[in-house]
Amino acid sequence: MNLDSRIFISGHRGLAGSAIERRCKLEGFREIIVRTRSQLDLRDQAAVDEFFASEQPDYVFHAAGLVGGIHANDSRPADFITDNLQIAVNVIDAAWRNGVTKLLYLGSSCIYPKLAPQPLREASLLTGPLEPTNEWYAIAKLAGLKMCQAFRRQFGFNAITLLPTNLYGPGDNFDLESAHVLPALLRKIDEAHAAHAESVVVWGSGTPRREFMYADDLADACLFAMRHYDGEQPINVGWGTDLTIHELAAALAGVVGFRGRLEFDRSKPDGTPRKVLDTSQLTGLGWQPRVDLQTGLTLTYDWYRRSMTASHAREHVPCDSFSHSS
Ligand code: GDP
């Protein structure tokens, strides 16, 4: 990859894609290609073919997908499986047929079996049943990963897969119905603080454990892997350390300055009990994340406050559904 390489970032409005775009700009890449969903619907095979044929990208960071938190996944299974399958098939196939040098596909830690041993090792993929609340998304992401491996074996296409842990950061989706836990709780706690409320409702028991990584660290890992990893096996990206949802809520309350109570609504699903990655493959190659949780939460909250101030006419921060996360 050099600074004149043509780089296509799919899902550049999303959390992962926008961080990758920021990073590529920072490094000085001159030919960064992006398309909004209205400019290019990645579910439309003919449109995707035409795009690759005319733009001829050299490298593809494939960060697009229909994503959402536990509620969105559970209530829109048909959308999650269909959109993500179509997007994976269209982009990977068109990239290969149009001579892309290398493609990086983003999977997710939620494609691991629900009860796989923790920390999750890459070898545990496809060894057991999935978490039912997100199996639709997971099946589509697993199919994308397998496509990368199949195209590598049959055609020698250099397609690699990274499996990031839960991401957070600027540009996240803060819509309470569809958001992941971190942005959802950040918004709820900020609103409770502003309203001088006595308590905030946290879904579930608060005991599930999750790992969180700042999106710019993922972008750093993507550039690293594009330059230094050419293997068939998917690679985990994260910290390898986790905390409970209760602890996360308490950390967010600290960042916001909220001193009220945390109430746990046990009628809401907990999802998978624990999700922490074994990151030894990537650290073995020489990569480490840098932005610790306290710093990342502070940066995210600063961004959230700024974007709320900038858009106080709007009801909430808009989300582009073609973006990446678990
Ligand atoms: P998951 O990591 O795929 O299970 O998806 P989420 O990020 O949506 O949820 C993670 C955990 O956080 C689950 O145990 C949720 O019940 C819990 N949680 C607590 N409060 C919230 C909330 O306000 N929104 C979401 N999405 N999850 C919450």
Coordinates of C-alpha atoms and ligand atoms in Angstrom, one line a residue:
M1 CA 0.0 0.0 0.0
N2 CA 1.4 3.4 -0.8
L3 CA -0.1 6.9 -0.6
D4 CA -1.4 6.8 -4.2
S5 CA -3.2 3.5 -3.7
R6 CA -6.9 3.7 -4.3
I7 CA -8.6 2.8 -1.1
F8 CA -12.3 2.1 -0.8
I9 CA -13.8 2.2 2.7
S10 CA -17.3 0.8 2.8
G11 CA -19.5 1.9 5.7
H12 CA -17.5 5.2 6.2
R13 CA -20.5 6.8 8.1
G14 CA -20.3 4.1 10.7
L15 CA -18.2 3.8 13.9
A16 CA -15.5 1.6 12.4
G17 CA -15.5 3.0 8.8
S18 CA -15.4 6.6 10.0
A19 CA -12.4 5.8 12.2
I20 CA -10.7 4.1 9.3
E21 CA -11.3 7.0 7.0
R22 CA -9.9 9.5 9.7
R23 CA -6.9 7.3 10.0
C24 CA -6.3 7.0 6.3
K25 CA -6.6 10.8 5.9
L26 CA -4.2 11.3 8.8
E27 CA -1.6 9.1 7.1
G28 CA -1.9 11.1 3.9
F29 CA -3.6 8.6 1.5
R30 CA -4.6 10.7 -1.5
E31 CA -7.2 8.4 -3.2
I32 CA -9.8 7.5 -0.5
I33 CA -13.1 6.4 -2.1
V34 CA -16.3 6.5 0.0
R35 CA -20.0 6.3 -0.9
T36 CA -23.0 7.1 1.3
R37 CA -25.8 4.6 1.3
S38 CA -27.9 6.7 -1.0
Q39 CA -25.1 7.0 -3.5
L40 CA -24.4 3.2 -3.5
D41 CA -26.7 0.6 -2.0
L42 CA -24.3 -2.3 -1.2
R43 CA -27.3 -4.7 -1.3
D44 CA -27.7 -4.0 -5.0
Q45 CA -25.4 -6.4 -6.9
A46 CA -25.5 -4.6 -10.2
A47 CA -24.7 -1.2 -8.6
V48 CA -21.8 -2.7 -6.6
D49 CA -20.4 -4.3 -9.8
E50 CA -20.6 -1.1 -11.7
F51 CA -19.0 0.8 -8.8
F52 CA -16.0 -1.5 -8.6
A53 CA -15.6 -1.6 -12.4
S54 CA -15.5 2.2 -12.7
E55 CA -13.6 3.1 -9.5
Q56 CA -11.0 0.2 -9.6
P57 CA -9.9 0.4 -6.0
D58 CA -6.6 -1.3 -5.0
Y59 CA -7.5 -1.9 -1.3
V60 CA -10.8 -2.4 0.4
F61 CA -11.6 -1.9 4.0
H62 CA -15.0 -3.5 4.2
A63 CA -16.7 -2.0 7.3
A64 CA -20.3 -1.8 6.0
G65 CA -23.1 -3.8 7.5
L66 CA -26.5 -3.5 9.1
V67 CA -25.6 -3.3 12.8
G68 CA -27.4 -2.8 16.1
G69 CA -27.6 -3.7 19.8
I70 CA -29.4 -6.5 21.5
H71 CA -32.9 -5.2 20.9
A72 CA -32.5 -4.3 17.2
N73 CA -31.0 -7.7 16.5
D74 CA -33.7 -9.5 18.3
S75 CA -36.6 -7.7 16.7
R76 CA -35.4 -7.4 13.0
P77 CA -33.9 -10.9 12.3
A78 CA -34.8 -10.9 8.6
D79 CA -33.2 -7.5 7.9
F80 CA -30.0 -8.5 9.8
I81 CA -29.5 -11.8 8.0
T82 CA -30.5 -10.6 4.5
D83 CA -28.8 -7.2 4.3
N84 CA -25.5 -8.5 5.8
L85 CA -25.4 -11.6 3.5
Q86 CA -26.1 -9.5 0.4
I87 CA -23.5 -6.9 1.3
A88 CA -20.8 -9.5 2.0
V89 CA -21.5 -11.4 -1.3
N90 CA -21.7 -8.3 -3.4
V91 CA -18.6 -6.6 -2.1
I92 CA -16.2 -9.5 -1.8
D93 CA -17.2 -11.0 -5.2
A94 CA -17.0 -7.6 -7.0
A95 CA -13.6 -6.8 -5.3
W96 CA -12.1 -10.1 -6.5
R97 CA -13.5 -9.8 -10.1
N98 CA -12.3 -6.3 -10.5
G99 CA -8.7 -7.0 -9.5
V100 CA -8.6 -5.6 -5.9
T101 CA -5.1 -6.3 -4.4
K102 CA -6.3 -6.9 -0.9
L103 CA -9.6 -6.8 1.0
L104 CA -10.0 -6.5 4.8
Y105 CA -13.3 -7.8 6.1
L106 CA -14.6 -6.8 9.5
G107 CA -16.4 -9.6 11.4
S108 CA -17.3 -9.2 15.0
S109 CA -16.8 -10.9 18.4
C110 CA -20.5 -11.8 18.5
I111 CA -20.0 -14.5 15.9
Y112 CA -18.5 -16.7 18.5
P113 CA -20.6 -19.6 20.0
K114 CA -22.5 -18.4 23.0
L115 CA -20.7 -20.8 25.4
A116 CA -17.3 -20.9 23.8
P117 CA -14.5 -20.9 26.4
Q118 CA -13.3 -17.4 27.5
P119 CA -11.2 -15.6 26.5
L120 CA -12.5 -16.3 23.0
R121 CA -9.8 -17.9 20.7
E122 CA -10.1 -17.8 17.0
A123 CA -10.1 -21.6 17.0
S124 CA -13.5 -21.6 18.8
L125 CA -15.4 -20.2 15.8
L126 CA -18.2 -22.6 14.6
T127 CA -17.8 -25.0 17.5
G128 CA -21.2 -24.5 19.1
P129 CA -24.6 -22.8 19.0
L130 CA -24.7 -19.0 18.7
E131 CA -26.2 -16.4 21.1
P132 CA -29.9 -16.5 20.0
T133 CA -30.4 -12.7 20.2
N134 CA -27.8 -12.0 17.5
E135 CA -27.5 -15.3 15.5
W136 CA -29.0 -13.7 12.4
Y137 CA -26.2 -11.1 12.2
A138 CA -23.6 -13.7 13.2
I139 CA -24.6 -16.2 10.5
A140 CA -24.2 -13.5 7.9
K141 CA -20.9 -12.4 9.3
L142 CA -19.6 -16.0 9.4
A143 CA -20.6 -16.4 5.8
G144 CA -18.6 -13.3 4.9
L145 CA -15.6 -14.7 6.7
K146 CA -15.9 -18.0 4.9
M147 CA -16.2 -16.2 1.6
C148 CA -12.9 -14.6 2.3
Q149 CA -11.3 -18.0 3.0
A150 CA -13.0 -19.6 0.0
F151 CA -11.9 -16.9 -2.5
R152 CA -8.4 -17.1 -1.1
R153 CA -8.3 -20.9 -1.6
Q154 CA -9.9 -21.0 -5.0
F155 CA -8.6 -17.8 -6.6
G156 CA -5.7 -16.7 -4.4
F157 CA -7.5 -13.5 -3.5
N158 CA -5.8 -11.8 -0.6
A159 CA -8.8 -11.3 1.7
I160 CA -8.3 -11.2 5.4
T161 CA -10.8 -11.0 8.4
L162 CA -10.5 -9.1 11.6
L163 CA -12.9 -9.8 14.5
P164 CA -13.1 -6.7 16.7
T165 CA -14.6 -6.6 20.1
N166 CA -17.4 -4.2 21.0
L167 CA -16.4 -0.8 19.7
Y168 CA -17.3 2.7 20.9
G169 CA -16.3 6.3 20.0
P170 CA -17.2 9.3 18.0
G171 CA -20.0 8.8 15.5
D172 CA -21.6 5.9 17.4
N173 CA -25.3 5.3 17.2
F174 CA -27.0 6.9 20.2
D175 CA -30.6 5.9 19.3
L176 CA -31.8 4.1 22.5
E177 CA -33.9 1.5 20.6
S178 CA -31.0 0.3 18.3
A179 CA -27.8 1.3 20.1
H180 CA -25.3 -0.9 21.8
V181 CA -24.9 -0.7 25.5
L182 CA -22.2 1.8 25.8
P183 CA -23.7 4.7 23.8
A184 CA -27.2 3.8 25.1
L185 CA -26.0 4.1 28.7
L186 CA -24.0 7.2 28.0
R187 CA -27.0 9.0 26.6
K188 CA -29.4 7.8 29.3
I189 CA -27.0 8.8 32.1
D190 CA -26.3 12.2 30.4
E191 CA -30.1 12.9 30.1
A192 CA -30.7 11.7 33.7
H193 CA -27.9 14.0 34.9
A194 CA -29.3 17.0 33.0
A195 CA -32.8 16.3 34.4
H196 CA -31.4 15.9 38.0
A197 CA -33.1 12.4 38.0
E198 CA -32.5 10.1 41.0
S199 CA -31.9 7.0 38.9
V200 CA -31.1 5.5 35.6
V201 CA -32.4 2.2 34.2
V202 CA -29.8 -0.3 33.0
W203 CA -31.2 -3.3 31.1
G204 CA -30.7 -6.8 32.4
S205 CA -29.0 -7.9 35.6
G206 CA -25.8 -5.8 35.1
T207 CA -23.7 -9.0 35.6
P208 CA -22.8 -9.8 31.9
R209 CA -19.2 -9.0 31.1
R210 CA -18.1 -7.2 28.0
E211 CA -14.9 -5.8 26.5
F212 CA -14.8 -2.4 24.8
M213 CA -12.3 -0.8 22.4
Y214 CA -12.1 2.7 21.1
A215 CA -12.8 2.8 17.4
D216 CA -9.6 4.6 16.5
D217 CA -7.7 1.7 18.0
L218 CA -9.5 -0.6 15.6
A219 CA -8.6 1.7 12.7
D220 CA -5.0 1.4 13.7
A221 CA -5.3 -2.4 13.8
C222 CA -6.9 -2.4 10.3
L223 CA -4.0 -0.4 8.8
F224 CA -1.5 -2.6 10.6
A225 CA -3.2 -5.8 9.3
M226 CA -3.5 -4.4 5.8
R227 CA 0.3 -4.0 5.8
H228 CA 1.4 -6.9 7.8
Y229 CA -1.1 -9.8 7.8
D230 CA -1.8 -12.1 4.8
G231 CA -3.3 -15.2 6.5
E232 CA -6.5 -17.2 6.0
Q233 CA -7.3 -17.3 9.7
P234 CA -9.4 -14.5 11.2
I235 CA -7.7 -12.5 13.9
N236 CA -9.3 -11.0 17.1
V237 CA -8.8 -7.3 17.9
G238 CA -9.3 -6.0 21.4
W239 CA -7.8 -5.5 24.8
G240 CA -8.4 -9.0 26.2
T241 CA -9.8 -7.5 29.4
D242 CA -13.5 -7.0 30.3
L243 CA -15.8 -5.5 32.9
T244 CA -19.4 -6.0 34.0
I245 CA -22.2 -3.9 32.6
H246 CA -22.7 -2.6 36.2
E247 CA -19.1 -1.5 36.3
L248 CA -19.4 0.1 32.8
A249 CA -22.5 2.0 34.0
A250 CA -20.6 3.2 37.0
A251 CA -17.6 4.3 34.9
L252 CA -20.0 6.3 32.6
A253 CA -21.7 7.9 35.6
G254 CA -18.3 9.0 36.7
V255 CA -17.4 10.6 33.3
V256 CA -20.8 12.3 33.1
G257 CA -20.8 13.4 36.8
F258 CA -24.1 11.6 37.6
R259 CA -24.5 10.7 41.2
G260 CA -27.9 9.0 41.1
R261 CA -28.8 5.3 41.5
L262 CA -28.4 2.6 38.9
E263 CA -31.6 0.4 38.6
F264 CA -31.5 -2.9 36.8
D265 CA -34.5 -3.9 34.7
R266 CA -34.3 -7.7 34.7
S267 CA -37.2 -8.0 32.2
K268 CA -34.7 -7.0 29.5
P269 CA -32.3 -9.7 28.1
D270 CA -28.8 -10.1 29.4
G271 CA -27.5 -11.7 26.2
T272 CA -24.4 -13.7 26.2
P273 CA -22.9 -13.9 29.8
R274 CA -19.3 -13.0 28.8
K275 CA -17.5 -11.8 25.7
V276 CA -13.8 -11.2 26.0
L277 CA -11.2 -11.9 23.3
D278 CA -8.0 -13.8 23.4
T279 CA -5.8 -11.2 21.5
S280 CA -2.6 -13.1 21.5
Q281 CA -2.5 -13.7 17.8
L282 CA -2.4 -9.9 17.0
T283 CA -0.2 -9.0 19.9
G284 CA 2.1 -11.7 18.7
L285 CA 2.4 -9.9 15.4
G286 CA 3.4 -6.7 17.3
W287 CA 0.1 -4.7 17.6
Q288 CA -1.4 -3.3 20.8
P289 CA -4.4 -1.0 21.5
R290 CA -3.6 2.4 23.0
V291 CA -6.7 4.2 24.2
D292 CA -7.7 3.0 27.6
L293 CA -11.3 2.9 28.7
Q294 CA -11.2 6.0 30.9
T295 CA -9.6 8.1 28.1
G296 CA -11.9 6.6 25.5
L297 CA -15.1 7.3 27.5
T298 CA -14.0 10.9 28.1
L299 CA -13.2 11.5 24.4
T300 CA -16.5 9.9 23.4
Y301 CA -18.5 12.0 25.9
D302 CA -16.8 15.2 24.7
W303 CA -17.8 14.3 21.2
Y304 CA -21.3 13.5 22.2
R305 CA -21.8 16.8 24.1
R306 CA -20.4 18.7 21.1
S307 CA -22.5 17.0 18.6
M308 CA -25.6 17.4 20.8
T309 CA -24.9 21.1 21.0
A310 CA -24.3 21.3 17.3
S311 CA -27.6 19.6 16.5
H312 CA -29.9 20.6 19.3
A313 CA -32.6 21.1 16.6
R314 CA -32.6 17.4 16.0
E315 CA -34.0 14.9 18.4
H316 CA -31.0 12.6 18.5
V317 CA -27.8 11.9 16.7
P318 CA -28.6 10.2 13.4
C319 CA -27.2 6.8 12.7
D320 CA -26.3 5.4 9.3
S321 CA -27.5 1.8 9.4
F322 CA -24.7 0.7 7.0
S323 CA -21.9 0.8 9.5
H324 CA -20.0 -1.8 11.4
S325 CA -20.2 -3.2 14.9
S326 CA -21.5 -6.3 16.6
Ligands
GDP1 P1 -24.5 -7.6 23.0 O1 -23.1 -7.2 23.5 O2 -24.5 -8.2 21.7 O3 -25.2 -8.4 24.1 O4 -25.3 -6.2 22.8 P2 -25.5 -4.8 23.7 O5 -24.3 -4.0 23.6 O6 -26.8 -4.3 23.1 O7 -25.8 -5.3 25.2 C1 -24.8 -5.7 26.1 C2 -25.4 -5.9 27.5 O8 -25.7 -4.6 28.0 C3 -26.7 -6.7 27.6 O9 -26.5 -7.5 28.8 C4 -27.8 -5.6 27.8 O10 -28.9 -6.1 28.5 C5 -27.0 -4.6 28.6 N1 -27.6 -3.3 28.6 C6 -27.8 -2.5 29.8 N2 -28.4 -1.4 29.5 C7 -28.5 -1.3 28.1 C8 -29.1 -0.4 27.2 O11 -29.6 0.7 27.6 N3 -29.0 -0.7 25.9 C9 -28.4 -1.9 25.4 N4 -28.4 -2.1 24.1 N5 -27.9 -2.8 26.3 C10 -28.0 -2.5 27.6

